JSON list of C-alpha atoms in Angstrom, two decimals:
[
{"chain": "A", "resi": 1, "resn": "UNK", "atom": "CA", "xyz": [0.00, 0.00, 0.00]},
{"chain": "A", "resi": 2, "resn": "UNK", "atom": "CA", "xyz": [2.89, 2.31, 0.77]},
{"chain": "A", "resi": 3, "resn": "UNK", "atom": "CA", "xyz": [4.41, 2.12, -1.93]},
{"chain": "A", "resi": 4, "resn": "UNK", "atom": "CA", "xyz": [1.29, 2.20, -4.01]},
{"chain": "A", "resi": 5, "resn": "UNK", "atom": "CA", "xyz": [0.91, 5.84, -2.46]},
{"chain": "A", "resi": 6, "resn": "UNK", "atom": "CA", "xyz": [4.23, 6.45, -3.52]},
{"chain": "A", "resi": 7, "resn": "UNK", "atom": "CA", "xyz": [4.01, 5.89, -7.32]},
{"chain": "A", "resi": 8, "resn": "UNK", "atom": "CA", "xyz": [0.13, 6.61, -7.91]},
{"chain": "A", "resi": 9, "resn": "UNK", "atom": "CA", "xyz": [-0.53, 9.09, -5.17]},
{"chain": "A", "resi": 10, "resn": "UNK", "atom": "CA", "xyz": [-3.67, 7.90, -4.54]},
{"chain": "A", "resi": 11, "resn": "UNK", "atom": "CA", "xyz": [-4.79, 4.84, -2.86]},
{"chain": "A", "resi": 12, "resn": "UNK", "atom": "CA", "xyz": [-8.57, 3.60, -2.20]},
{"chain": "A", "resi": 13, "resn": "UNK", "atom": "CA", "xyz": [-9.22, 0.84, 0.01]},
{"chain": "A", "resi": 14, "resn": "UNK", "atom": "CA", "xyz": [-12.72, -0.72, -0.36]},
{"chain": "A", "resi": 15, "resn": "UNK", "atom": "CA", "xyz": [-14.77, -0.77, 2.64]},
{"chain": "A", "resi": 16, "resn": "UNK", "atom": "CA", "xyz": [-14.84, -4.42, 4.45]},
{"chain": "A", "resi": 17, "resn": "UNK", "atom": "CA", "xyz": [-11.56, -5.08, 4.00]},
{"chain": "A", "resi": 18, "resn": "UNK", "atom": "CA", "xyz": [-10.65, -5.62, 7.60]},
{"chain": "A", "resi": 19, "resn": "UNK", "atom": "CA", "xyz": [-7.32, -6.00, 7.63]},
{"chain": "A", "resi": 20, "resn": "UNK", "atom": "CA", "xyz": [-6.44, -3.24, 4.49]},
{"chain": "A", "resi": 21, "resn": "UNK", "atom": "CA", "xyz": [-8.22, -0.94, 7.06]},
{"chain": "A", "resi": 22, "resn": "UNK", "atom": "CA", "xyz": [-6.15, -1.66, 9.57]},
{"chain": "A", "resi": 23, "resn": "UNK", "atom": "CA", "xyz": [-2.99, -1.14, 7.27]},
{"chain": "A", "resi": 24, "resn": "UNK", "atom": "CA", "xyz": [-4.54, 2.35, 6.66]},
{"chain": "A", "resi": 25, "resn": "UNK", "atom": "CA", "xyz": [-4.76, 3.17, 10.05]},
{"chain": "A", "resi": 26, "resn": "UNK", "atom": "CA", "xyz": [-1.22, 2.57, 10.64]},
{"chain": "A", "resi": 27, "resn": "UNK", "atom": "CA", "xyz": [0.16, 4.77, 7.88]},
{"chain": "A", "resi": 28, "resn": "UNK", "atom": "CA", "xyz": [-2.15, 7.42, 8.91]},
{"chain": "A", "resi": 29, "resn": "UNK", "atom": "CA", "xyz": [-0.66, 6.75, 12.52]},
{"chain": "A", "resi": 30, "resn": "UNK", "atom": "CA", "xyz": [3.09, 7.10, 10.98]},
{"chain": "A", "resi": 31, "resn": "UNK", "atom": "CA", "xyz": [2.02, 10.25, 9.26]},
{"chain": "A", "resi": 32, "resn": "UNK", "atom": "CA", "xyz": [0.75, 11.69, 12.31]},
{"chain": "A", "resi": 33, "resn": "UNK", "atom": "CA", "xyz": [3.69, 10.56, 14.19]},
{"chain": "A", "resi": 34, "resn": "UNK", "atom": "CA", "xyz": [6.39, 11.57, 11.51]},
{"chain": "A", "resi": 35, "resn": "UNK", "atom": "CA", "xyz": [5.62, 14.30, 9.45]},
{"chain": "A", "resi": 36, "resn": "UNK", "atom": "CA", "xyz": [5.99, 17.68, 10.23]},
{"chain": "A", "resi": 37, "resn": "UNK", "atom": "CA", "xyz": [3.78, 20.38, 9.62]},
{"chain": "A", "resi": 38, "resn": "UNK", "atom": "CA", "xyz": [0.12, 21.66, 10.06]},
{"chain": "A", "resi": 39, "resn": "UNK", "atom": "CA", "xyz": [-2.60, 19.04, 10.56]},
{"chain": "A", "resi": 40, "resn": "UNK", "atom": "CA", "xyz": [-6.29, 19.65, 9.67]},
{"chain": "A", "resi": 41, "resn": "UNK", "atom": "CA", "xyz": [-8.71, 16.76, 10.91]},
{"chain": "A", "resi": 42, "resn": "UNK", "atom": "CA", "xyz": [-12.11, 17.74, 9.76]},
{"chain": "A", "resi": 43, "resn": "UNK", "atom": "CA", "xyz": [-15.05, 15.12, 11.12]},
{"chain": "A", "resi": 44, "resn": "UNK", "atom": "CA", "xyz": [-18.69, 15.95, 12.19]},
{"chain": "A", "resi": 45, "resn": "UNK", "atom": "CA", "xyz": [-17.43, 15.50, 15.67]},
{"chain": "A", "resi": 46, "resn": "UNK", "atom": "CA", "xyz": [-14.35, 16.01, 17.32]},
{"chain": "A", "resi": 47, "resn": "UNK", "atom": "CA", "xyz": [-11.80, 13.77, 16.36]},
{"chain": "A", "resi": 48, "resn": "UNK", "atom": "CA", "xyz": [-12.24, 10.73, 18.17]},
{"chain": "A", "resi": 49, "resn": "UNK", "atom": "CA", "xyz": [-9.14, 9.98, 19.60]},
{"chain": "A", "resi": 50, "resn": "UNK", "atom": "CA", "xyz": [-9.32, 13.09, 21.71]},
{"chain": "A", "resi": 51, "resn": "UNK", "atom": "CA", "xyz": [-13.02, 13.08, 22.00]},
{"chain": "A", "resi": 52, "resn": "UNK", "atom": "CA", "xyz": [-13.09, 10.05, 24.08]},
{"chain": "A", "resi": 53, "resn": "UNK", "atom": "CA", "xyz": [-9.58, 10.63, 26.29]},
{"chain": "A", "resi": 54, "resn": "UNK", "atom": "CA", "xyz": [-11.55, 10.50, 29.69]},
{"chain": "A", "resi": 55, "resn": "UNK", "atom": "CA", "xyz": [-12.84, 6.90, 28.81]},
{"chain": "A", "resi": 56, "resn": "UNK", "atom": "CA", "xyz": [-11.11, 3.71, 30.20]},
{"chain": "A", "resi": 57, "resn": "UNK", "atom": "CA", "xyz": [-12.44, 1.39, 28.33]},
{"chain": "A", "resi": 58, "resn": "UNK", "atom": "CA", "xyz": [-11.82, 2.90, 24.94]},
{"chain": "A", "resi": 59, "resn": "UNK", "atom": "CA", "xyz": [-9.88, 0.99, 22.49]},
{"chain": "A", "resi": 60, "resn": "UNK", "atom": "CA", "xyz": [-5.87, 0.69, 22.70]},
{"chain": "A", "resi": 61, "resn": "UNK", "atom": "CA", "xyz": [-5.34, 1.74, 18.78]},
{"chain": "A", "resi": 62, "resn": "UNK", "atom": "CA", "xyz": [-7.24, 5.14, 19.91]},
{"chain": "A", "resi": 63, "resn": "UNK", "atom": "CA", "xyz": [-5.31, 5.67, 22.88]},
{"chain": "A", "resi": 64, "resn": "UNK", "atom": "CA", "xyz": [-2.18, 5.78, 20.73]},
{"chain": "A", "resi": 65, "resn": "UNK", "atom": "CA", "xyz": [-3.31, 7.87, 18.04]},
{"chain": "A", "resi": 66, "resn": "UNK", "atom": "CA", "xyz": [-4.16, 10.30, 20.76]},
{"chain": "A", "resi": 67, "resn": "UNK", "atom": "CA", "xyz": [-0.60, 10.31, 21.92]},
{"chain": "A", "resi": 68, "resn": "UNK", "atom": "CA", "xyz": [0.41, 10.70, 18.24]},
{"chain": "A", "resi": 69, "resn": "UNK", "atom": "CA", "xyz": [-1.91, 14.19, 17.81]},
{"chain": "A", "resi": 70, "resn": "UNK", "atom": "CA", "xyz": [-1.01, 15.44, 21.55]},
{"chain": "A", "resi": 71, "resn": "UNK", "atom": "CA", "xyz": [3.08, 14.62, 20.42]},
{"chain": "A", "resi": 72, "resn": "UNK", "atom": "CA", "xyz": [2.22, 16.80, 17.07]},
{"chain": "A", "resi": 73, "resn": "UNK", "atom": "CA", "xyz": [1.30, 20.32, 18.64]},
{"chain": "A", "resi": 74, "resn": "UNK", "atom": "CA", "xyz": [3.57, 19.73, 22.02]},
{"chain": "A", "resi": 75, "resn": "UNK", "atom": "CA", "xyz": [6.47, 19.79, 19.24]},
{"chain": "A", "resi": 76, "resn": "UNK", "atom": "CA", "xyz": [4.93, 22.74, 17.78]},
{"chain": "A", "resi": 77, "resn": "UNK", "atom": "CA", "xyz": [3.38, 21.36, 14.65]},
{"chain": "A", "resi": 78, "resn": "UNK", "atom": "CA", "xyz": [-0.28, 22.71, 14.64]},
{"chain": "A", "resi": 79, "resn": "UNK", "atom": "CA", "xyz": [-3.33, 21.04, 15.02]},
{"chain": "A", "resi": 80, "resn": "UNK", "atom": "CA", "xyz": [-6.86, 22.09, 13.81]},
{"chain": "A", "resi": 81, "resn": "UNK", "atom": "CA", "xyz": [-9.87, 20.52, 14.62]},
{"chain": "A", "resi": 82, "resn": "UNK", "atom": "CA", "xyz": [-13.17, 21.43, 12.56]},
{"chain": "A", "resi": 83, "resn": "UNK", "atom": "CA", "xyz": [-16.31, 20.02, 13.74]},
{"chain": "A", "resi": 84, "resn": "UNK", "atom": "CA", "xyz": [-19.96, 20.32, 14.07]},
{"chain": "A", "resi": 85, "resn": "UNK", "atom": "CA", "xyz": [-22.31, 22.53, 16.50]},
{"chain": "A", "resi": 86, "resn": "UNK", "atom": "CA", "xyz": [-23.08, 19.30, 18.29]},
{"chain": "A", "resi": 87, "resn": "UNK", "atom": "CA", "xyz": [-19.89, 17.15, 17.81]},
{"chain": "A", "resi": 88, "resn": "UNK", "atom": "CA", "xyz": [-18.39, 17.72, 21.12]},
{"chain": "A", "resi": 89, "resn": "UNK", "atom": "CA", "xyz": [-19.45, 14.66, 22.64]},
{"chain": "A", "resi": 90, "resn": "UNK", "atom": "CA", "xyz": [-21.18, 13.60, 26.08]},
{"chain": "A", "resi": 91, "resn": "UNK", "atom": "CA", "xyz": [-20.80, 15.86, 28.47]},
{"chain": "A", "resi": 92, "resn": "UNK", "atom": "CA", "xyz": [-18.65, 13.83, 30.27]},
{"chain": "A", "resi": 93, "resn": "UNK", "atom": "CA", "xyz": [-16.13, 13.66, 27.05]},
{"chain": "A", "resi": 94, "resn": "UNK", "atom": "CA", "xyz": [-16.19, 16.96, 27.01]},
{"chain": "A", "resi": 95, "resn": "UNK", "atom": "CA", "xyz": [-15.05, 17.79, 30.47]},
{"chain": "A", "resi": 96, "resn": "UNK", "atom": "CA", "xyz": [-12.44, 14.80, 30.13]},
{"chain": "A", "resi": 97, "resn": "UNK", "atom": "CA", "xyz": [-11.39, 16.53, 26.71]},
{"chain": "A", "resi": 98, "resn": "UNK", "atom": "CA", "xyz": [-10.99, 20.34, 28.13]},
{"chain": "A", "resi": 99, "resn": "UNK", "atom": "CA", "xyz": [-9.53, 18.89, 31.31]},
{"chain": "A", "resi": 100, "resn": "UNK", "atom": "CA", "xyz": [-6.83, 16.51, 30.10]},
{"chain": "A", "resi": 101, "resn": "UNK", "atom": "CA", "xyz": [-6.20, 18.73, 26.26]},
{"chain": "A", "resi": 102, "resn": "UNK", "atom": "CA", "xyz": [-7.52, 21.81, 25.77]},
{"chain": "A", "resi": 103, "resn": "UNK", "atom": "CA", "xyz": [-7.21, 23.78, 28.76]},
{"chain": "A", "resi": 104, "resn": "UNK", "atom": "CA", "xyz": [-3.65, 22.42, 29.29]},
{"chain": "A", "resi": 105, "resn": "UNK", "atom": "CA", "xyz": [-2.63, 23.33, 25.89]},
{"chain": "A", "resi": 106, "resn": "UNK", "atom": "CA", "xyz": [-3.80, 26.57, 25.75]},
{"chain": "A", "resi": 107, "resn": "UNK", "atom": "CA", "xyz": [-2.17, 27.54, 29.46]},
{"chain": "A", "resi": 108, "resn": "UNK", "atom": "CA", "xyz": [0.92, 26.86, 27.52]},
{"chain": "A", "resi": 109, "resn": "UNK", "atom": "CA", "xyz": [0.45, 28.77, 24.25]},
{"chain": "A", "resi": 110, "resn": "UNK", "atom": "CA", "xyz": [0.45, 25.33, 21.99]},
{"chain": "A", "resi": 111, "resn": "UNK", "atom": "CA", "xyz": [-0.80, 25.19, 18.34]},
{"chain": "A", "resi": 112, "resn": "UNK", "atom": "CA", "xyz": [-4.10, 23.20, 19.28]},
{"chain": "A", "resi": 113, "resn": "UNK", "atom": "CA", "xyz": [-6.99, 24.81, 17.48]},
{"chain": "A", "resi": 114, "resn": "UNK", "atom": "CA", "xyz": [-10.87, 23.93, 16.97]},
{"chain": "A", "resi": 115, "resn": "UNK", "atom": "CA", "xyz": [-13.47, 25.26, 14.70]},
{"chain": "A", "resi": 116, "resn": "UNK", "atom": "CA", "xyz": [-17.13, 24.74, 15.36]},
{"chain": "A", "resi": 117, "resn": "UNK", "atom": "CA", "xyz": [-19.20, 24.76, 12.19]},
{"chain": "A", "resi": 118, "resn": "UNK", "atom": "CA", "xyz": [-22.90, 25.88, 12.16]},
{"chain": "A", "resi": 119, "resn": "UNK", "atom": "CA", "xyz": [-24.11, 22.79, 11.75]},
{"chain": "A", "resi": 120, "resn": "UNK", "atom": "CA", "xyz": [-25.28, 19.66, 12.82]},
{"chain": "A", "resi": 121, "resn": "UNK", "atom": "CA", "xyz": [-23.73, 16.02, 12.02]},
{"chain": "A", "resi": 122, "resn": "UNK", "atom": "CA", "xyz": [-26.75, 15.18, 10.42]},
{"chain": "A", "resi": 123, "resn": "UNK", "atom": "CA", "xyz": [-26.29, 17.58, 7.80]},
{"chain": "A", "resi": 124, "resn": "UNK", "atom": "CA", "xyz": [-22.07, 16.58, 7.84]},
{"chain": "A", "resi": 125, "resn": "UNK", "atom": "CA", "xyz": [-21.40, 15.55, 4.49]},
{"chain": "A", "resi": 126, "resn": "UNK", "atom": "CA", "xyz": [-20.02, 11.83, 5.08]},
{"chain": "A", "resi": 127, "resn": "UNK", "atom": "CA", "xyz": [-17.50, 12.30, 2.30]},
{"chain": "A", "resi": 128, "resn": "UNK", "atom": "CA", "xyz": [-15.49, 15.16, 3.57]},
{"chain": "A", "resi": 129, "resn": "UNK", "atom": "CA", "xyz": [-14.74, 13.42, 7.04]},
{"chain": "A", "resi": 130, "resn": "UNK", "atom": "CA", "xyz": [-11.14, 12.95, 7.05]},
{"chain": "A", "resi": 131, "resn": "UNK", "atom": "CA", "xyz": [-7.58, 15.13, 7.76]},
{"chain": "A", "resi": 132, "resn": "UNK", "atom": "CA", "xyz": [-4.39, 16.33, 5.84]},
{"chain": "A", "resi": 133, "resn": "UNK", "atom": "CA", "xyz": [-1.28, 17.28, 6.50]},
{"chain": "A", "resi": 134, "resn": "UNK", "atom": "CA", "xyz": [0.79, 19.87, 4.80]},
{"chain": "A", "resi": 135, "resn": "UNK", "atom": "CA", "xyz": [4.45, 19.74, 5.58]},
{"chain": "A", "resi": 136, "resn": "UNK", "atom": "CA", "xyz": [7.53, 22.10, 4.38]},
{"chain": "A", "resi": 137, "resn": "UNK", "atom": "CA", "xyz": [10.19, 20.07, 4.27]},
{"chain": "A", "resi": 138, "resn": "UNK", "atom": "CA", "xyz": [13.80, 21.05, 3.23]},
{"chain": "A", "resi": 139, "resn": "UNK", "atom": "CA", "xyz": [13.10, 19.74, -0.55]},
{"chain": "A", "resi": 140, "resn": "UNK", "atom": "CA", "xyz": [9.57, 21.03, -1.06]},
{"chain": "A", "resi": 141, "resn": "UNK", "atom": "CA", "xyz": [5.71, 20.86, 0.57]},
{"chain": "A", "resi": 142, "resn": "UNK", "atom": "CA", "xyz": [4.81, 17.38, 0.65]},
{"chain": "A", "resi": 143, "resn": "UNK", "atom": "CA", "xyz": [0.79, 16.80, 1.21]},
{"chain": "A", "resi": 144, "resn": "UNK", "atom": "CA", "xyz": [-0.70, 13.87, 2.74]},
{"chain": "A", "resi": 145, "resn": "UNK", "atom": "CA", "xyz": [-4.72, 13.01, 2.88]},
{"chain": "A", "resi": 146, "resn": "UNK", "atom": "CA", "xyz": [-7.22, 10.94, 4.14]},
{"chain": "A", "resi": 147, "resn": "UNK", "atom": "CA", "xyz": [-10.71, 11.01, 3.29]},
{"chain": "A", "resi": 148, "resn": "UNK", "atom": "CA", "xyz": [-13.79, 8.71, 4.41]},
{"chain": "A", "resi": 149, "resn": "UNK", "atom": "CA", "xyz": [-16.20, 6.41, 2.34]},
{"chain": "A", "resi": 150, "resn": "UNK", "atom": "CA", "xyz": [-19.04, 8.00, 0.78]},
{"chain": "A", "resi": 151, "resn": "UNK", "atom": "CA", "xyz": [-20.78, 6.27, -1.76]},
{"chain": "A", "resi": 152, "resn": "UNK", "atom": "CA", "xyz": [-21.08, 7.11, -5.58]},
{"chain": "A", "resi": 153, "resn": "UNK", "atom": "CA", "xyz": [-24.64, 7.94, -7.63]},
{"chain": "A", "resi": 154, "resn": "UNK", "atom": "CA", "xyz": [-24.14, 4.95, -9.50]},
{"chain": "A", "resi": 155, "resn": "UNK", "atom": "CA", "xyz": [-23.44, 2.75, -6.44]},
{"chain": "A", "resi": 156, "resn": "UNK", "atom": "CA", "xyz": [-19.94, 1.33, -6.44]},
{"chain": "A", "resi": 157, "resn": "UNK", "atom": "CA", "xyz": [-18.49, 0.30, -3.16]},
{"chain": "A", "resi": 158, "resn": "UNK", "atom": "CA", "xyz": [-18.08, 2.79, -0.70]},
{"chain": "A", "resi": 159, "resn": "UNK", "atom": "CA", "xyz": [-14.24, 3.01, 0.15]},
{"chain": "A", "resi": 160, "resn": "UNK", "atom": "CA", "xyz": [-11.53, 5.21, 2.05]},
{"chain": "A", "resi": 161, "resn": "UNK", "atom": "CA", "xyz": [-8.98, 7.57, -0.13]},
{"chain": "A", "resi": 162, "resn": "UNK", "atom": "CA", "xyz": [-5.46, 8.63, 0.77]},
{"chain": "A", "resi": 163, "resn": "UNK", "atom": "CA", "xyz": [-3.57, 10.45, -1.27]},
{"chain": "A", "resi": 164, "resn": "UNK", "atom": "CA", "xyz": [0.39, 11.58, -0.81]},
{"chain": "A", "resi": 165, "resn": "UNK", "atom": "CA", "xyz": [2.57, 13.94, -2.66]},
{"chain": "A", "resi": 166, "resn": "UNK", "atom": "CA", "xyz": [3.27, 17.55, -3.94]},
{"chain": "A", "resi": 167, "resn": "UNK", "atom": "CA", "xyz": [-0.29, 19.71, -2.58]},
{"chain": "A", "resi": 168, "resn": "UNK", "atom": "CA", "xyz": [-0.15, 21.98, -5.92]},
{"chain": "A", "resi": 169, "resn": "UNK", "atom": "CA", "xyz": [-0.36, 18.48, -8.01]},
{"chain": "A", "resi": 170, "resn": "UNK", "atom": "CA", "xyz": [-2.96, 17.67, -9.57]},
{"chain": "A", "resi": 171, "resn": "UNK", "atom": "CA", "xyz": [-3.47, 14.61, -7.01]},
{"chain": "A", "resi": 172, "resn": "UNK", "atom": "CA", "xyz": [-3.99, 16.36, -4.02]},
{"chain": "A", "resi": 173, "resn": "UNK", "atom": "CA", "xyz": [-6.03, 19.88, -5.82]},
{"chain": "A", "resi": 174, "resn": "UNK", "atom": "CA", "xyz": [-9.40, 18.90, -5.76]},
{"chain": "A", "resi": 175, "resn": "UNK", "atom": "CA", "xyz": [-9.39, 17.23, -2.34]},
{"chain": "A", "resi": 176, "resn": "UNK", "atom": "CA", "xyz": [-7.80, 20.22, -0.89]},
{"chain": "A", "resi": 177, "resn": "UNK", "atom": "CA", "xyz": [-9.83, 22.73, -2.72]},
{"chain": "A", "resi": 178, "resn": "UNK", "atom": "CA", "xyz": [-13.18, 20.28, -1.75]},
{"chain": "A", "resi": 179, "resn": "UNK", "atom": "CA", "xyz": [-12.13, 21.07, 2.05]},
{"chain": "A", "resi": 180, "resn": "UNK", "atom": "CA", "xyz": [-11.31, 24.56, 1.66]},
{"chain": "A", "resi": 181, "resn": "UNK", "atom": "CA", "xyz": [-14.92, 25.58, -0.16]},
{"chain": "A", "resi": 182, "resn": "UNK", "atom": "CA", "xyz": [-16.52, 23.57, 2.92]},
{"chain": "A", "resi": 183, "resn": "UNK", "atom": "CA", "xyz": [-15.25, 25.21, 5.47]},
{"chain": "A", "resi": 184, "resn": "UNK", "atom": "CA", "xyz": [-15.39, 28.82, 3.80]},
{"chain": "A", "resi": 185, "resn": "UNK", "atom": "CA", "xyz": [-18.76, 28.28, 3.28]},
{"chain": "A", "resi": 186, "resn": "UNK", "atom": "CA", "xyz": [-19.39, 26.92, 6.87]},
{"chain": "A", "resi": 187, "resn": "UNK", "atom": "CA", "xyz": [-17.36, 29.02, 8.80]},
{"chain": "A", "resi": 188, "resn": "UNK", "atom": "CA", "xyz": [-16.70, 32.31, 6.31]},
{"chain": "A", "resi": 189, "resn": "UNK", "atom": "CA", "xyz": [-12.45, 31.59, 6.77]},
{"chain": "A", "resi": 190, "resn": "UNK", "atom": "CA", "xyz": [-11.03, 30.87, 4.09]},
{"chain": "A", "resi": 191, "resn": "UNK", "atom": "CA", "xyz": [-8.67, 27.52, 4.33]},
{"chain": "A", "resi": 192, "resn": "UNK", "atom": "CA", "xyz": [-5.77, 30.14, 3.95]},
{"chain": "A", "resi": 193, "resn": "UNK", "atom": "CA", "xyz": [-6.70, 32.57, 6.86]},
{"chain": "A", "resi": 194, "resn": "UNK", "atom": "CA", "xyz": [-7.78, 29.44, 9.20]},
{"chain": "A", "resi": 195, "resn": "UNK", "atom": "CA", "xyz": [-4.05, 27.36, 8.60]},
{"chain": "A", "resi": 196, "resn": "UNK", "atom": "CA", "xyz": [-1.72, 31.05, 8.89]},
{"chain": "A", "resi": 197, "resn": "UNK", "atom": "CA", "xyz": [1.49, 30.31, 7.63]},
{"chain": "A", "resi": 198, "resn": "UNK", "atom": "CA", "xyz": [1.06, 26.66, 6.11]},
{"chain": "A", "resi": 199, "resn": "UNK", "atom": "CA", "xyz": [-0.98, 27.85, 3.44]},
{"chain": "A", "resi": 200, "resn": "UNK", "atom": "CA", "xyz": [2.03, 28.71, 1.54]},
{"chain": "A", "resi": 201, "resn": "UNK", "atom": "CA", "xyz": [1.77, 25.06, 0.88]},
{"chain": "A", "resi": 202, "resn": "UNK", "atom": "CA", "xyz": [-1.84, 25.21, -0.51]},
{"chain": "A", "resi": 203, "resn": "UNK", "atom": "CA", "xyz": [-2.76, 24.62, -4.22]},
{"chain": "A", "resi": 204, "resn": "UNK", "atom": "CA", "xyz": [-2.37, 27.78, -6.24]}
]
């Protein structure tokens, strides 16, 4: 799959596949974990590993992707989360959240940002949930993406989409561009003025 990503730029894994999934969530783990830069998870509600920090019993693979987004803006790489009116959770996930995250992060001036759309998560479109990175690296900006299942008019299988390579290619343009109308739209920021700096790396 990896080095699918790396040739074609674009991968889609067919929903059902168990353990394809699973290969997907561990290269968006490594991503997370690896690259540098600004990280945009957008998902009609907050991004699940952090949503449910406060619970014991959640499951061990969201416990360590938690670690992995918490490790991103403690090294100064920001984080944005965009989510709906009514995606924050149970109250109790919310208090856990702001408790153990928020609060602590912002006490200490780290990139963690959120973005509440005016919406609910019934009216989330299902294919936009997802996240991308944009890093700066030494030799050039370097995109990766994510995107959920949604399924087509003429009713293929639903499946997930990650794409990886230059943002201004043609590859990762209309995924990036999709996000960016969604959220102006939503919110009235542009993608530009919500991500500051790393929008340098944004298609042109």
């Amino acid at each position: 799959m990896l080095s699918s990503l790396a040739t074609d730029h674009r991968v889609q894994v067919p929903e059902g596949e168990d353990l394809r999934k699973q290969a997907v969530a561990g290269i968006q783990w490594a991503m997370e974990t690896t690259l540098r830069g600004t990280e945009v998870i957008v998902t009609p509600e907050r991004a699940t590993p952090l949503r449910t920090i406060g619970d014991a019993h959640r499951p061990e693979a969201q416990r360590v992707r938690a670690d992995a987004l918490q490790a991103r803006f403690h090294r100064g790489d920001p984080l944005h989360l965009v989510f709906c009116c009514d995606g924050q959770g149970t109250p109790e996930e919310d208090a856990a959240y702001r408790r153990k995250v928020l609060i602590p992060a912002r006490e200490e001036g780290l990139p963690l940002m959120e973005h509440v759309l005016p919406l609910s998560r019934a009216r989330f479109p299902p294919g936009l949930s997802g996240a991308f990175i944009l890093s700066t690296p030494e030799d050039g900006p370097v995109a990766f993406a994510i995107r959920a299942a949604q399924a087509d008019r003429i009713g293929s299988a639903t499946c997930l989409t990650l794409w990886w390579g230059d943002p201004n290619g043609s590859d990762c343009q209309d995924i990036l561009r999709e996000w960016g109308r969604f959220v102006e739209d939503r919110t009235g920021q542009t993608l530009p003025s919500l991500l500051g700096a790393a929008a340098a790396c944004l298609p042109r």
